[in-house]
Amino acid sequence: MQHIDEHTIELYVLGASTVQERKDEIEAHFRECYGCRALAEEIDHFYEETFEKLEQAGPVDVSSEALVPIRRDISLYDEPYAPPIPYRPATVIGKIGYFTRRHPLMAGAGSFVAAAALALALFFSLKDVTKDPNPVYIHLNSENATIDAYNRENQLLWKVPAKSVYHLNTSDYYQASNRIIVTNLMHGDRNVVITALPVLDDNSSSHVPLTILSSHGDVFHKTWFTTPILYRGVQYNTNLNPDNLLIDDFSGDGTKEIIVTANNGRSPNVIYRLAADGRILGEYLHFGLLRMTTVNMRNDGRRQIVLFGENDTGEPDSLPYPVAIILDMKKLTGRTQAGDSPGFGLPPSDADLVIIRFPLSDMNLALSAKGSVVSFHPIRYGDTQAFSATIMGTSADPATDQVPTFEYIIGADLRVREVKFDSHTLLYRNRMLSERKITGKLDTRYLETLKERVRYWDGKEWKPDFASVNQPESLSLH
């Protein structure tokens, strides 16, 4: 939200003609913005008190008792110049001078100046009106192990301790940054900070909550993820830690929601749908780690969640295989299981729209390298919209890290258009061919075979042709 500058607010309070044309706009903004409305009320109250003091002081005697008027010219080099850029002093006295210079209507002589200075000192000591209190971005201070919040003027507002960010390397810093979001959850309110990182007194605990910090840095709400999980007769740890975060209006009603993936670094994985105040609205259990992003699948402005990662159910070849799942978050209610992960003893989720299973290549099987979707994002494919899904192999041998890697180009109808490979995969395949670990070249036919082996879950079984899970007519796939 773009705020109104304080000078315009002051002119509005004084009823100046220069802002009369913007009166409706300013009053409409006040109805939505608590900060600007509060500032206007404070300025109005300040003027009211100041003029009351002026009336009580009576007329100012400006007569001089000097016998002879003395004229003294001020040398040019002694005259203070204003700085060439906007400057807002930090001291109370400096702020008084700054406020008086910027508000000429407050300037005067004699007792009025003294009264105004006194009132200004009290005013500024109670509230710093020159500092926007709304956080807009976060800096992970890895040197001091704190999370620092800044406003739009790059002024530090507050900081909270977070041992988890201490001396992060570049890769870990990037991952940690994706686990904290500054957003406006409630329309008209100031921004809050939502984080899956351990902060404050949670640093010493292995069980981390999702924390919502107010615009002042105070803890507004904590959500602990404790879910009893039984999968195929095996009991799993019920204390899960938040991982990925997404904030959006998934219902299309103007209300933002929080989507969180939670796990312990391995299967199972739970996706939580939370209300803006941190209440859990729905749980979606999946066996296999997942990350997530959002896409506008219908081109209607309403976004769907795409979960991407791996299915670890061990079927049919015991290696985790890559999957992408498209969800309608409005339908994620109650406690349900993913359609491709039966075994939790829960009803299948009505939120499932499309579940895509990507094949494991002969390289994966020869290297015992599981497959996982590591990215899923929209692209332009010719003149049409499409999606890119990158599938990467992971094995216990560091020498085969990220082998093989294939890119699947998926059309707007969610059918695979093309499969590509990277140079590292080609080089390693040639090496495997020379060692007789596999047979066959990485040619067009090979890529067509991978494309043909993509499967879609129809709610009961995997299909070679496109299929959706729930309400196929609700998707604009063509």
Coordinates of C-alpha atoms in Angstrom, one line a residue:
M1 CA 0.0 0.0 0.0
Q2 CA 1.4 3.4 -1.0
H3 CA 1.2 5.8 2.1
I4 CA 0.4 9.5 2.0
D5 CA 3.4 11.7 2.9
E6 CA 3.1 13.6 6.3
H7 CA 3.2 17.1 4.7
T8 CA 0.1 16.3 2.7
I9 CA -1.6 14.9 5.8
E10 CA -0.8 18.1 7.7
L11 CA -2.2 20.2 4.9
Y12 CA -5.4 18.1 5.0
V13 CA -5.7 18.5 8.7
L14 CA -5.4 22.3 8.4
G15 CA -7.9 22.4 5.6
A16 CA -5.5 23.8 3.1
S17 CA -6.9 24.6 -0.4
T18 CA -4.0 23.0 -2.1
V19 CA -5.2 19.5 -1.1
Q20 CA -8.9 20.0 -1.5
E21 CA -8.9 18.2 -4.9
R22 CA -7.4 15.1 -3.2
K23 CA -9.8 15.2 -0.2
D24 CA -11.8 12.2 -1.3
E25 CA -8.7 10.2 -2.1
I26 CA -7.1 11.0 1.2
E27 CA -10.2 10.1 3.2
A28 CA -10.6 6.8 1.3
H29 CA -6.9 6.0 2.1
F30 CA -7.5 6.8 5.8
R31 CA -10.4 4.3 5.9
E32 CA -8.0 1.5 4.8
C33 CA -4.7 2.6 6.4
Y34 CA -4.5 2.7 10.2
G35 CA -1.0 4.2 10.2
C36 CA -1.8 7.3 8.1
R37 CA -5.1 7.8 9.9
A38 CA -3.4 7.7 13.3
L39 CA -0.8 10.2 12.1
A40 CA -3.5 12.6 11.0
E41 CA -5.2 12.3 14.4
E42 CA -2.0 13.0 16.2
I43 CA -1.2 16.0 14.1
D44 CA -4.8 17.3 14.6
H45 CA -4.4 16.8 18.3
F46 CA -1.1 18.5 18.4
Y47 CA -2.4 21.7 16.6
E48 CA -5.4 21.7 18.9
E49 CA -3.2 21.7 22.1
T50 CA -0.7 24.2 20.7
F51 CA -3.4 26.8 19.8
E52 CA -5.0 26.3 23.2
K53 CA -1.6 27.1 24.8
L54 CA -1.2 30.2 22.5
E55 CA -4.6 31.5 23.5
Q56 CA -3.8 31.1 27.2
A57 CA -0.4 32.9 26.8
G58 CA -2.2 36.0 25.5
P59 CA -0.8 38.5 22.9
V60 CA 3.0 38.5 22.3
D61 CA 4.8 41.8 23.2
V62 CA 7.3 42.4 20.3
S63 CA 8.4 45.9 21.4
S64 CA 12.1 46.5 21.8
E65 CA 13.8 48.2 24.7
A66 CA 17.0 48.7 22.8
L67 CA 18.3 52.4 22.8
V68 CA 19.8 52.1 19.3
P69 CA 18.9 49.5 16.7
I70 CA 22.0 47.6 15.6
R71 CA 22.2 46.0 12.2
R72 CA 24.4 43.0 11.8
D73 CA 25.0 41.3 8.5
I74 CA 25.7 37.6 8.6
S75 CA 28.7 36.6 6.5
L76 CA 27.9 34.1 3.8
Y77 CA 30.4 31.5 4.9
D78 CA 28.8 31.4 8.3
E79 CA 25.4 30.6 7.0
P80 CA 24.4 27.0 7.4
Y81 CA 23.3 25.3 4.2
A82 CA 20.7 22.5 4.1
P83 CA 22.1 19.1 2.9
P84 CA 21.6 18.3 -0.8
I85 CA 19.5 15.2 0.0
P86 CA 16.5 14.7 2.3
Y87 CA 17.8 14.3 5.8
R88 CA 15.9 13.3 8.9
P89 CA 17.8 13.9 12.2
A90 CA 17.8 11.3 14.9
T91 CA 17.9 13.6 18.0
V92 CA 14.8 15.2 19.6
I93 CA 16.2 18.7 19.2
G94 CA 17.2 18.0 15.6
K95 CA 13.7 16.7 14.9
I96 CA 12.2 19.8 16.4
G97 CA 14.2 22.0 14.0
Y98 CA 13.5 19.6 11.1
F99 CA 9.7 19.7 11.8
T100 CA 9.7 23.5 12.2
R101 CA 11.5 24.0 8.8
R102 CA 9.1 21.6 7.0
H103 CA 6.0 23.1 8.7
P104 CA 6.2 26.9 8.2
L105 CA 2.7 27.3 9.6
M106 CA 4.1 26.3 13.0
A107 CA 6.9 29.0 12.9
G108 CA 6.3 32.1 15.0
A109 CA 7.9 34.4 17.5
G110 CA 8.3 34.8 21.3
S111 CA 6.3 32.6 23.6
F112 CA 4.6 30.8 20.7
V113 CA 7.9 29.4 19.5
A114 CA 8.8 28.3 23.1
A115 CA 5.4 26.7 23.5
A116 CA 5.7 25.0 20.1
A117 CA 9.2 23.8 20.8
L118 CA 8.0 22.3 24.2
A119 CA 5.0 20.6 22.6
L120 CA 7.2 19.3 19.7
A121 CA 9.7 17.8 22.1
L122 CA 6.9 16.0 23.9
F123 CA 5.3 15.0 20.6
F124 CA 8.5 13.5 19.1
S125 CA 9.5 11.8 22.3
L126 CA 6.2 9.9 22.3
K127 CA 6.1 8.9 18.6
D128 CA 8.5 9.3 15.8
V129 CA 6.3 10.4 12.9
T130 CA 9.2 10.6 10.5
K131 CA 9.8 6.9 10.6
D132 CA 7.6 4.5 8.7
P133 CA 6.9 1.6 11.2
N134 CA 5.9 -0.9 8.5
P135 CA 8.4 -3.7 7.7
V136 CA 8.8 -4.4 4.0
Y137 CA 11.8 -6.6 3.9
I138 CA 14.0 -8.8 6.1
H139 CA 17.8 -9.2 6.3
L140 CA 19.2 -12.4 7.8
N141 CA 22.1 -11.0 9.9
S142 CA 24.4 -14.0 9.9
E143 CA 27.1 -12.2 11.8
N144 CA 25.0 -11.3 14.8
A145 CA 22.5 -14.2 14.4
T146 CA 19.5 -12.0 14.2
I147 CA 16.6 -11.5 11.8
D148 CA 16.5 -7.7 11.0
A149 CA 13.3 -5.9 9.8
Y150 CA 13.6 -2.8 7.6
N151 CA 11.0 -0.3 6.3
R152 CA 10.7 1.0 2.8
E153 CA 13.2 3.8 3.7
N154 CA 15.8 1.1 4.6
Q155 CA 15.6 2.0 8.3
L156 CA 16.1 -0.7 10.8
L157 CA 12.9 -1.2 12.7
W158 CA 13.7 -4.2 15.0
K159 CA 15.6 -7.4 15.2
V160 CA 15.0 -10.8 16.8
P161 CA 17.6 -13.4 17.8
A162 CA 17.9 -16.4 15.5
K163 CA 20.8 -18.8 16.1
S164 CA 19.8 -20.7 13.0
V165 CA 21.1 -17.9 10.7
Y166 CA 24.5 -17.7 12.3
H167 CA 27.4 -17.8 9.7
L168 CA 25.3 -19.2 6.9
N169 CA 27.0 -20.0 3.6
T170 CA 25.6 -18.7 0.4
S171 CA 23.5 -21.8 -0.4
D172 CA 22.1 -22.1 3.2
Y173 CA 21.4 -18.3 3.2
Y174 CA 19.3 -18.7 0.1
Q175 CA 17.4 -21.6 1.5
A176 CA 16.8 -19.8 4.8
S177 CA 15.6 -16.7 3.0
N178 CA 12.9 -18.8 1.3
R179 CA 11.6 -19.7 4.8
I180 CA 10.6 -16.2 5.8
I181 CA 8.0 -13.9 4.2
V182 CA 6.9 -10.3 4.8
T183 CA 3.3 -9.8 3.9
N184 CA 0.0 -8.1 4.6
L185 CA -2.3 -10.8 5.9
M186 CA -5.2 -8.6 6.8
H187 CA -6.5 -6.0 4.4
G188 CA -5.6 -2.5 5.8
D189 CA -3.2 -3.8 8.5
R190 CA 0.5 -3.4 8.6
N191 CA 2.8 -6.1 7.4
V192 CA 3.7 -9.1 9.5
V193 CA 6.7 -11.4 9.2
I194 CA 6.0 -15.2 8.9
T195 CA 8.9 -17.5 9.3
A196 CA 9.6 -21.2 9.5
L197 CA 13.0 -20.5 11.0
P198 CA 13.6 -21.0 14.7
V199 CA 13.6 -17.6 16.5
L200 CA 13.7 -16.3 20.1
D201 CA 13.3 -19.1 22.6
D202 CA 12.8 -21.7 19.9
N203 CA 16.5 -21.8 19.1
S204 CA 17.2 -24.5 21.7
S205 CA 14.4 -26.8 20.6
S206 CA 14.5 -29.5 17.8
H207 CA 10.8 -28.9 17.4
V208 CA 10.2 -25.6 15.6
P209 CA 6.9 -23.8 15.2
L210 CA 5.7 -21.5 12.4
T211 CA 6.0 -18.0 13.9
I212 CA 4.1 -14.9 13.0
L213 CA 5.7 -11.7 14.2
S214 CA 3.7 -8.5 14.3
S215 CA 4.9 -5.3 12.6
H216 CA 6.6 -4.4 15.9
G217 CA 8.5 -7.7 16.0
D218 CA 6.4 -9.2 18.8
V219 CA 5.2 -12.8 18.6
F220 CA 1.6 -12.6 17.2
H221 CA 1.1 -16.4 16.9
K222 CA 2.9 -19.7 16.9
T223 CA 1.6 -22.9 15.2
W224 CA 3.2 -26.2 16.3
F225 CA 2.8 -29.0 13.9
T226 CA 2.1 -32.2 15.9
T227 CA 0.3 -34.8 13.9
P228 CA -0.1 -38.5 14.6
I229 CA 1.1 -40.4 11.5
L230 CA 0.7 -44.1 10.9
Y231 CA 1.7 -45.3 7.4
R232 CA 1.3 -49.0 6.5
G233 CA 1.5 -50.0 10.2
V234 CA 4.6 -47.9 11.0
Q235 CA 4.3 -45.1 13.5
Y236 CA 6.3 -41.9 12.6
N237 CA 7.5 -38.9 14.6
T238 CA 4.6 -36.7 15.2
N239 CA 6.6 -33.5 15.8
L240 CA 7.2 -31.9 12.4
N241 CA 9.1 -28.8 11.5
P242 CA 7.9 -26.2 9.0
D243 CA 9.9 -26.1 5.7
N244 CA 8.4 -24.3 2.7
L245 CA 6.0 -21.3 2.9
L246 CA 3.5 -19.8 0.5
I247 CA 1.1 -16.9 1.1
D248 CA -1.8 -16.2 -1.3
D249 CA -5.5 -15.7 -1.7
F250 CA -6.3 -19.3 -2.8
S251 CA -10.0 -19.1 -2.2
G252 CA -10.6 -15.9 -4.3
D253 CA -12.5 -14.2 -1.5
G254 CA -9.8 -11.5 -0.7
T255 CA -8.5 -13.4 2.4
K256 CA -4.9 -14.6 2.4
E257 CA -4.0 -18.0 3.6
I258 CA -0.7 -19.7 4.7
I259 CA 0.4 -22.9 3.1
V260 CA 3.2 -24.8 4.9
T261 CA 5.1 -28.1 4.2
A262 CA 6.3 -29.8 7.3
N263 CA 8.5 -32.8 7.8
N264 CA 11.7 -34.1 9.6
G265 CA 13.9 -34.1 6.5
R266 CA 12.4 -37.3 5.2
S267 CA 9.1 -39.0 4.6
P268 CA 6.3 -38.5 5.5
N269 CA 5.5 -35.0 4.4
V270 CA 2.4 -33.0 5.5
I271 CA 1.0 -29.9 3.7
Y272 CA -0.9 -27.6 6.1
R273 CA -3.4 -25.0 5.1
L274 CA -3.6 -22.2 7.7
A275 CA -5.9 -19.3 8.1
A276 CA -4.3 -15.8 8.4
D277 CA -4.4 -16.0 12.2
G278 CA -2.5 -19.3 12.2
R279 CA -5.4 -21.7 12.7
I280 CA -5.0 -25.1 10.9
L281 CA -7.8 -25.5 8.3
G282 CA -6.6 -28.7 6.5
E283 CA -3.8 -31.4 6.4
Y284 CA -2.6 -33.2 3.3
L285 CA -0.3 -36.2 4.0
H286 CA 2.1 -37.5 1.4
F287 CA 4.8 -40.1 1.5
G288 CA 7.8 -38.5 -0.1
L289 CA 9.4 -35.0 0.3
L290 CA 7.7 -32.2 -1.6
R291 CA 8.4 -28.6 -2.4
M292 CA 5.8 -26.2 -3.7
T293 CA 5.1 -23.2 -6.0
T294 CA 2.0 -21.5 -7.4
V295 CA 0.6 -21.3 -10.9
N296 CA -2.4 -19.8 -12.5
M297 CA -3.6 -22.9 -14.3
R298 CA -7.0 -21.5 -15.4
N299 CA -5.8 -18.0 -16.4
D300 CA -8.5 -16.6 -14.1
G301 CA -6.3 -14.8 -11.6
R302 CA -6.8 -17.6 -9.0
R303 CA -3.6 -19.6 -8.3
Q304 CA -3.2 -23.3 -7.6
I305 CA -0.5 -25.0 -5.6
V306 CA 1.9 -27.2 -7.4
L307 CA 3.7 -29.7 -5.2
F308 CA 6.8 -31.2 -6.7
G309 CA 9.4 -33.7 -5.5
E310 CA 9.3 -37.4 -5.0
N311 CA 7.0 -40.3 -4.2
D312 CA 8.7 -42.7 -1.7
T313 CA 6.1 -45.4 -1.5
G314 CA 8.5 -48.0 -3.0
E315 CA 6.4 -49.0 -5.9
P316 CA 7.2 -50.7 -8.2
D317 CA 11.0 -50.7 -8.1
S318 CA 11.8 -49.5 -4.5
L319 CA 13.4 -46.2 -5.8
P320 CA 11.6 -43.0 -5.1
Y321 CA 10.2 -41.6 -8.4
P322 CA 9.5 -38.0 -9.4
V323 CA 6.0 -36.5 -9.1
A324 CA 4.2 -33.2 -9.5
I325 CA 0.8 -32.6 -7.9
I326 CA -1.6 -29.8 -8.7
L327 CA -4.0 -28.9 -5.8
D328 CA -7.1 -26.8 -5.4
M329 CA -6.3 -25.3 -2.0
K330 CA -9.9 -24.2 -1.4
K331 CA -10.8 -27.9 -1.1
L332 CA -7.9 -28.8 1.3
T333 CA -10.0 -29.3 4.4
G334 CA -9.9 -31.8 7.3
R335 CA -7.2 -34.5 7.4
T336 CA -6.7 -36.4 4.1
Q337 CA -4.0 -38.3 2.2
A338 CA -2.6 -37.7 -1.3
G339 CA -4.0 -39.8 -4.1
D340 CA -0.6 -41.3 -5.0
S341 CA 0.2 -42.2 -1.3
P342 CA -2.4 -44.7 -0.1
G343 CA -1.5 -46.2 3.2
F344 CA -2.2 -43.5 5.8
G345 CA -5.7 -44.9 6.5
L346 CA -7.2 -41.5 5.6
P347 CA -9.7 -40.5 2.9
P348 CA -8.2 -39.3 -0.4
S349 CA -8.1 -35.5 -0.7
D350 CA -10.7 -33.6 -2.7
A351 CA -8.0 -31.0 -3.3
D352 CA -6.1 -33.3 -5.8
L353 CA -6.6 -32.0 -9.4
V354 CA -3.8 -33.6 -11.4
I355 CA -1.0 -36.0 -10.3
I356 CA 1.8 -36.5 -12.8
R357 CA 4.3 -39.3 -12.4
F358 CA 7.6 -39.1 -14.3
P359 CA 9.6 -42.2 -15.2
L360 CA 12.9 -43.4 -13.9
S361 CA 15.4 -43.9 -16.7
D362 CA 17.8 -46.8 -17.2
M363 CA 20.5 -44.5 -15.8
N364 CA 18.6 -44.1 -12.5
L365 CA 18.2 -47.8 -12.2
A366 CA 21.8 -48.6 -13.0
L367 CA 23.1 -46.0 -10.6
S368 CA 20.4 -46.6 -7.9
A369 CA 19.7 -42.9 -8.2
K370 CA 16.2 -41.9 -7.1
G371 CA 14.4 -39.3 -9.2
S372 CA 13.0 -36.0 -7.9
V373 CA 11.3 -33.0 -9.5
V374 CA 13.6 -30.2 -8.3
S375 CA 11.8 -27.3 -10.1
F376 CA 8.5 -26.5 -11.7
H377 CA 7.8 -23.2 -13.3
P378 CA 5.9 -21.6 -16.2
I379 CA 7.7 -20.9 -19.5
R380 CA 6.9 -19.7 -23.0
Y381 CA 7.0 -22.6 -25.5
G382 CA 6.7 -21.2 -29.0
D383 CA 3.7 -18.9 -28.8
T384 CA 2.0 -20.8 -26.0
Q385 CA 2.2 -21.1 -22.3
A386 CA 3.9 -24.2 -20.9
F387 CA 5.6 -25.5 -17.8
S388 CA 9.1 -26.8 -17.3
A389 CA 9.7 -29.6 -14.8
T390 CA 13.4 -30.5 -14.1
I391 CA 13.9 -34.1 -13.0
M392 CA 17.2 -34.8 -11.2
G393 CA 18.8 -38.1 -10.0
T394 CA 20.3 -38.4 -6.5
S395 CA 22.4 -41.4 -5.3
A396 CA 24.7 -42.2 -2.4
D397 CA 27.7 -41.7 -4.6
P398 CA 28.8 -38.0 -4.8
A399 CA 30.4 -38.7 -8.2
T400 CA 27.0 -39.3 -9.7
D401 CA 25.3 -36.3 -8.1
Q402 CA 22.6 -34.8 -10.3
V403 CA 22.8 -37.7 -12.8
P404 CA 20.7 -38.0 -14.8
T405 CA 19.0 -34.7 -15.3
F406 CA 16.1 -34.3 -17.7
E407 CA 13.7 -31.4 -18.5
Y408 CA 10.1 -32.2 -19.3
I409 CA 8.2 -29.5 -21.2
I410 CA 4.5 -29.7 -20.2
G411 CA 1.9 -27.9 -22.2
A412 CA -1.0 -25.8 -20.8
D413 CA -3.1 -29.0 -21.1
L414 CA -0.6 -30.7 -18.8
R415 CA 0.5 -33.2 -21.5
V416 CA 4.2 -33.6 -22.1
R417 CA 5.4 -31.9 -25.2
E418 CA 9.1 -32.6 -25.2
V419 CA 11.9 -34.1 -23.1
K420 CA 15.5 -32.6 -23.0
F421 CA 18.7 -33.5 -21.3
D422 CA 21.8 -31.6 -20.2
S423 CA 25.4 -32.0 -21.3
H424 CA 26.5 -33.5 -17.9
T425 CA 23.9 -36.3 -18.4
L426 CA 25.1 -37.0 -22.0
L427 CA 28.8 -37.2 -20.9
Y428 CA 28.0 -39.5 -18.0
R429 CA 25.8 -41.7 -20.2
N430 CA 28.6 -42.1 -22.7
R431 CA 30.9 -43.1 -19.8
M432 CA 28.3 -45.7 -18.7
L433 CA 28.0 -47.0 -22.2
S434 CA 31.8 -47.5 -22.4
E435 CA 31.7 -49.3 -19.1
R436 CA 28.8 -51.5 -20.5
K437 CA 26.6 -50.6 -17.6
I438 CA 23.8 -49.6 -20.0
T439 CA 23.0 -49.9 -23.7
G440 CA 21.5 -47.5 -26.2
K441 CA 22.3 -44.0 -27.2
L442 CA 20.6 -40.9 -25.8
D443 CA 18.8 -40.1 -29.0
T444 CA 15.4 -38.9 -30.2
R445 CA 13.8 -42.3 -29.7
Y446 CA 15.2 -42.6 -26.2
L447 CA 13.6 -39.2 -25.3
E448 CA 10.3 -40.2 -26.9
T449 CA 10.3 -43.4 -24.8
L450 CA 10.6 -41.3 -21.6
K451 CA 7.8 -39.0 -22.8
E452 CA 5.5 -42.0 -23.4
R453 CA 6.2 -43.4 -20.0
V454 CA 4.7 -40.4 -18.2
R455 CA 1.6 -41.5 -16.2
Y456 CA -1.4 -39.7 -14.7
W457 CA -3.4 -40.7 -11.6
D458 CA -7.1 -40.9 -12.2
G459 CA -8.1 -41.6 -8.6
K460 CA -7.7 -45.3 -8.8
E461 CA -4.7 -46.1 -11.0
W462 CA -1.9 -44.7 -13.2
K463 CA -3.0 -44.0 -16.8
P464 CA -0.7 -43.5 -19.9
D465 CA -3.1 -40.8 -21.3
F466 CA -3.9 -37.6 -19.5
A467 CA -6.3 -38.0 -16.6
S468 CA -7.4 -35.7 -13.7
V469 CA -8.4 -36.8 -10.2
N470 CA -11.3 -34.6 -9.1
Q471 CA -13.8 -32.6 -11.2
P472 CA -11.9 -32.6 -14.5
E473 CA -14.4 -30.1 -15.9
S474 CA -13.2 -27.5 -13.5
L475 CA -9.8 -27.2 -15.2
S476 CA -9.3 -25.2 -18.3
L477 CA -6.7 -27.4 -19.8
H478 CA -7.1 -26.6 -23.5

